[in-house]
Coordinates of C-alpha atoms in Angstrom, one line a residue:
X473 CA 8.0 -0.8 72.1
X474 CA 6.8 1.4 69.3
X475 CA 9.0 5.0 68.5
X476 CA 9.2 7.6 70.2
X477 CA 8.8 11.1 68.3
X478 CA 12.2 11.7 68.1
X479 CA 13.0 8.4 67.1
X480 CA 10.6 8.2 63.5
X481 CA 12.2 11.6 62.9
X482 CA 15.8 10.5 63.5
X483 CA 15.0 7.5 61.4
X484 CA 13.4 9.9 58.9
X485 CA 16.2 11.5 58.7
X486 CA 18.4 8.8 57.0
X487 CA 16.4 9.5 54.4
X488 CA 18.1 12.4 53.1
X489 CA 20.8 12.8 50.5
X490 CA 23.3 14.6 50.1
X491 CA 22.4 18.0 48.2
X492 CA 19.1 17.9 49.0
X493 CA 16.5 20.8 49.2
X494 CA 14.2 19.4 52.1
X495 CA 10.7 21.1 53.5
X496 CA 9.3 19.9 57.2
X497 CA 5.7 19.9 58.0
X498 CA 4.6 20.8 61.4
X499 CA 4.7 18.3 64.4
X500 CA 7.3 15.4 64.1
X501 CA 8.5 16.3 60.7
X502 CA 10.5 19.6 62.3
X503 CA 12.5 16.7 64.4
X504 CA 14.3 15.9 61.1
X505 CA 16.4 18.9 61.7
X506 CA 18.2 18.0 64.8
X507 CA 19.1 14.3 63.0
X508 CA 20.7 15.3 59.9
X509 CA 23.5 12.9 58.7
X510 CA 27.0 13.9 58.9
X511 CA 29.7 14.5 55.7
X512 CA 26.1 15.6 54.2
X513 CA 24.9 18.8 52.7
X514 CA 20.9 19.3 53.6
X515 CA 19.1 23.0 52.9
X516 CA 15.8 23.1 54.6
X517 CA 13.0 25.4 53.6
X518 CA 10.6 27.1 55.5
X519 CA 6.7 27.8 53.7
X520 CA 6.8 31.1 55.4
X521 CA 10.3 31.9 53.7
X522 CA 13.4 30.1 55.1
X523 CA 15.8 29.1 53.3
X524 CA 18.8 27.2 55.5
X525 CA 16.7 26.5 58.4
X526 CA 19.1 24.5 61.6
X527 CA 17.9 22.3 64.3
X528 CA 16.2 23.8 67.1
X529 CA 18.3 26.4 69.2
X530 CA 19.9 25.5 72.7
X531 CA 17.7 26.6 75.1
X532 CA 18.3 30.3 76.8
X533 CA 20.1 30.9 72.8
X534 CA 16.6 31.0 70.8
X535 CA 15.6 34.3 69.0
X536 CA 12.1 35.1 68.5
X537 CA 12.2 36.7 65.3
X538 CA 13.8 32.8 63.4
X539 CA 10.6 31.1 63.6
X540 CA 9.1 28.1 61.1
X541 CA 5.9 27.5 60.0
X542 CA 4.8 26.0 62.9
X543 CA 5.9 29.5 64.8
X544 CA 8.2 27.6 66.4
X545 CA 11.8 29.1 67.4
X546 CA 14.6 27.9 65.0
X547 CA 18.1 28.3 64.0
X548 CA 19.6 29.9 60.5
X549 CA 23.0 28.4 59.1
X550 CA 25.5 30.6 57.4
X551 CA 24.2 31.8 53.9
X552 CA 20.8 31.0 54.8
X553 CA 18.7 33.4 53.6
X554 CA 15.0 35.0 54.0
X555 CA 12.4 35.7 51.5
X556 CA 8.7 36.2 51.3
X557 CA 6.2 33.7 51.1
X558 CA 5.0 34.4 47.4
X559 CA 9.0 33.7 46.9
X560 CA 8.6 30.6 49.3
X561 CA 5.7 28.5 47.0
X562 CA 7.3 29.7 43.8
X563 CA 10.1 27.8 45.1
X564 CA 7.7 24.6 45.8
X565 CA 5.5 25.1 42.9
X566 CA 8.0 25.0 40.4
X567 CA 9.1 21.7 41.6
X568 CA 12.8 22.7 43.4
X569 CA 12.0 21.2 46.6
X570 CA 13.1 17.0 46.2
X571 CA 11.8 16.0 49.5
X572 CA 8.2 16.8 52.4
X573 CA 8.7 15.5 55.0
X574 CA 4.7 16.2 56.9
X575 CA 2.6 14.4 59.1
X576 CA -0.8 12.9 58.6
X577 CA -3.9 11.9 59.9
X578 CA -4.4 9.3 57.5
X579 CA -2.5 7.7 54.7
X580 CA -3.9 5.1 52.0
X581 CA -1.9 2.4 50.7
X582 CA -1.6 3.8 47.3
X583 CA -0.6 7.3 48.5
X584 CA -3.5 9.7 49.5
X585 CA -2.9 11.9 52.5
X586 CA -5.8 13.5 55.1
X587 CA -3.5 15.8 56.8
X588 CA -5.2 19.1 56.9
X589 CA -8.5 19.3 58.8
X590 CA -11.1 16.7 60.8
X591 CA -14.4 18.0 60.4
X592 CA -16.2 19.3 63.9
X593 CA -13.0 21.0 64.5
X594 CA -11.7 24.5 64.5
X595 CA -8.8 24.6 62.0
X596 CA -6.6 28.0 60.9
X597 CA -6.5 26.7 57.3
X598 CA -4.4 24.5 55.0
X599 CA -1.8 25.7 55.0
X600 CA 1.0 24.7 52.4
X601 CA 0.9 21.2 52.7
X602 CA -1.6 20.7 49.4
X603 CA 0.8 22.8 47.1
X604 CA 3.8 20.2 49.0
X605 CA 2.3 17.1 48.2
X606 CA 1.5 18.2 45.0
X607 CA 4.7 19.5 44.1
X608 CA 7.2 17.9 45.9
X609 CA 9.7 15.2 44.4
X610 CA 8.8 12.8 47.0
X611 CA 7.0 12.9 50.1
X612 CA 7.5 10.7 53.3
X613 CA 5.3 10.9 56.1
X614 CA 6.0 10.8 60.1
X615 CA 2.6 9.7 62.1
X616 CA 1.8 7.4 64.6
X617 CA 0.3 3.6 63.2
X618 CA -3.1 4.0 65.4
X619 CA -5.6 6.5 66.8
X620 CA -5.7 6.7 70.4
X621 CA -8.3 4.1 70.6
X622 CA -6.1 1.3 68.5
X623 CA -7.8 2.0 65.2
X624 CA -5.8 2.0 62.0
X625 CA -4.8 5.0 60.8
X626 CA -3.0 3.3 57.1
X627 CA -6.2 2.4 55.4
X628 CA -7.9 1.8 52.4
X629 CA -9.7 4.7 51.7
X630 CA -9.2 8.1 53.9
X631 CA -12.1 9.0 56.1
X632 CA -11.5 12.4 56.4
X633 CA -10.6 16.0 53.7
X634 CA -8.0 15.2 51.4
X635 CA -4.7 16.7 50.8
X636 CA -3.7 15.4 48.2
X637 CA -4.2 11.7 46.0
X638 CA -1.8 9.3 45.1
X639 CA 1.8 11.8 46.1
X640 CA 2.9 9.6 49.9
X641 CA 5.7 7.3 48.7
X642 CA 6.8 6.2 52.0
X643 CA 5.4 6.0 56.0
X644 CA 7.3 5.4 58.6
X645 CA 4.9 5.5 62.2
X646 CA 5.7 4.5 65.9
X647 CA 5.8 0.8 64.5
X648 CA 7.2 0.3 61.6
X649 CA 8.4 1.8 58.1
X650 CA 7.0 1.1 54.7
X651 CA 6.7 2.4 51.0
X652 CA 4.0 2.6 49.2
X653 CA 3.2 0.7 46.0
X654 CA 1.5 -0.7 43.5
X655 CA 0.8 -3.6 45.7
X656 CA 0.2 -1.5 48.9
X657 CA 2.1 -1.3 52.0
X658 CA 5.3 -2.5 51.8
X659 CA 6.6 -3.4 55.4
X660 CA 10.2 -2.7 55.2
X661 CA 11.5 -2.6 58.8
X662 CA 9.8 -2.8 61.9
X663 CA 10.3 -0.9 65.7
X664 CA 12.2 -3.3 67.7
X665 CA 10.1 -4.9 69.8
X666 CA 7.2 -5.0 67.6
X667 CA 6.2 -8.4 65.9
X668 CA 4.8 -8.3 62.1
X669 CA 1.4 -10.0 63.5
X670 CA 1.4 -6.3 65.9
X671 CA 2.0 -4.3 62.4
X672 CA -0.9 -6.4 60.7
X673 CA -3.4 -5.9 63.2
X674 CA -2.4 -2.5 62.9
X675 CA -2.7 -2.1 59.4
X676 CA -5.9 -1.9 57.6
X677 CA -4.8 -0.8 54.5
X678 CA -3.1 -3.8 51.9
X679 CA 0.4 -5.0 53.5
X680 CA 2.7 -6.9 52.0
X681 CA 5.6 -8.3 53.8
X682 CA 8.6 -9.8 51.7
X683 CA 10.6 -12.1 53.6
X684 CA 12.2 -11.7 56.8
X685 CA 11.6 -7.4 58.2
X686 CA 14.5 -6.6 59.9
X687 CA 14.1 -4.5 63.1
X688 CA 14.7 -0.7 62.9
X689 CA 18.4 -0.3 64.5
X690 CA 19.5 3.3 66.8

């Protein structure tokens, strides 16, 4: 069984460490805010000018003035602050974000990422992804392993316009957790009920398997 979007976010949340400043991209990454492990303090940054962003609000308690970069209503933690986008991007470009979690259309086995444009489809703009991948200390991608027609999205070479080159460190898909190394995609964990063979068939890029690969636990 492949992971749900919530399970992908839950698995990524385990990568968070105490004291991290974290930027969560649009889509699946925003769900990570709901699964921050107990006992650690993580400060969430949104490029539209929020620091100390919290989880999504409970139904009926949303404040329409509190939105993330994807225009979703969010909450703010005690001590949270607001500032303009110039200050926000100064924080990003200055290397003060420890971890960025992004969605992607394609990722290669060398860490290239295509996440902002599909030619022929309308796009509002590239957003802050290019700044984030250029400056963040660590980048994890949350994505589906294959397209709707079953084509791999973990590739040898991206076919779509690039967002960044050799920048992604880890990928969490609906099928697997993979590190990106000089050898290619190193398979760390597999989704419950998904075999190594299933992941091999779904991965076009170089896939490295080192011994027994455990199932993810939830």
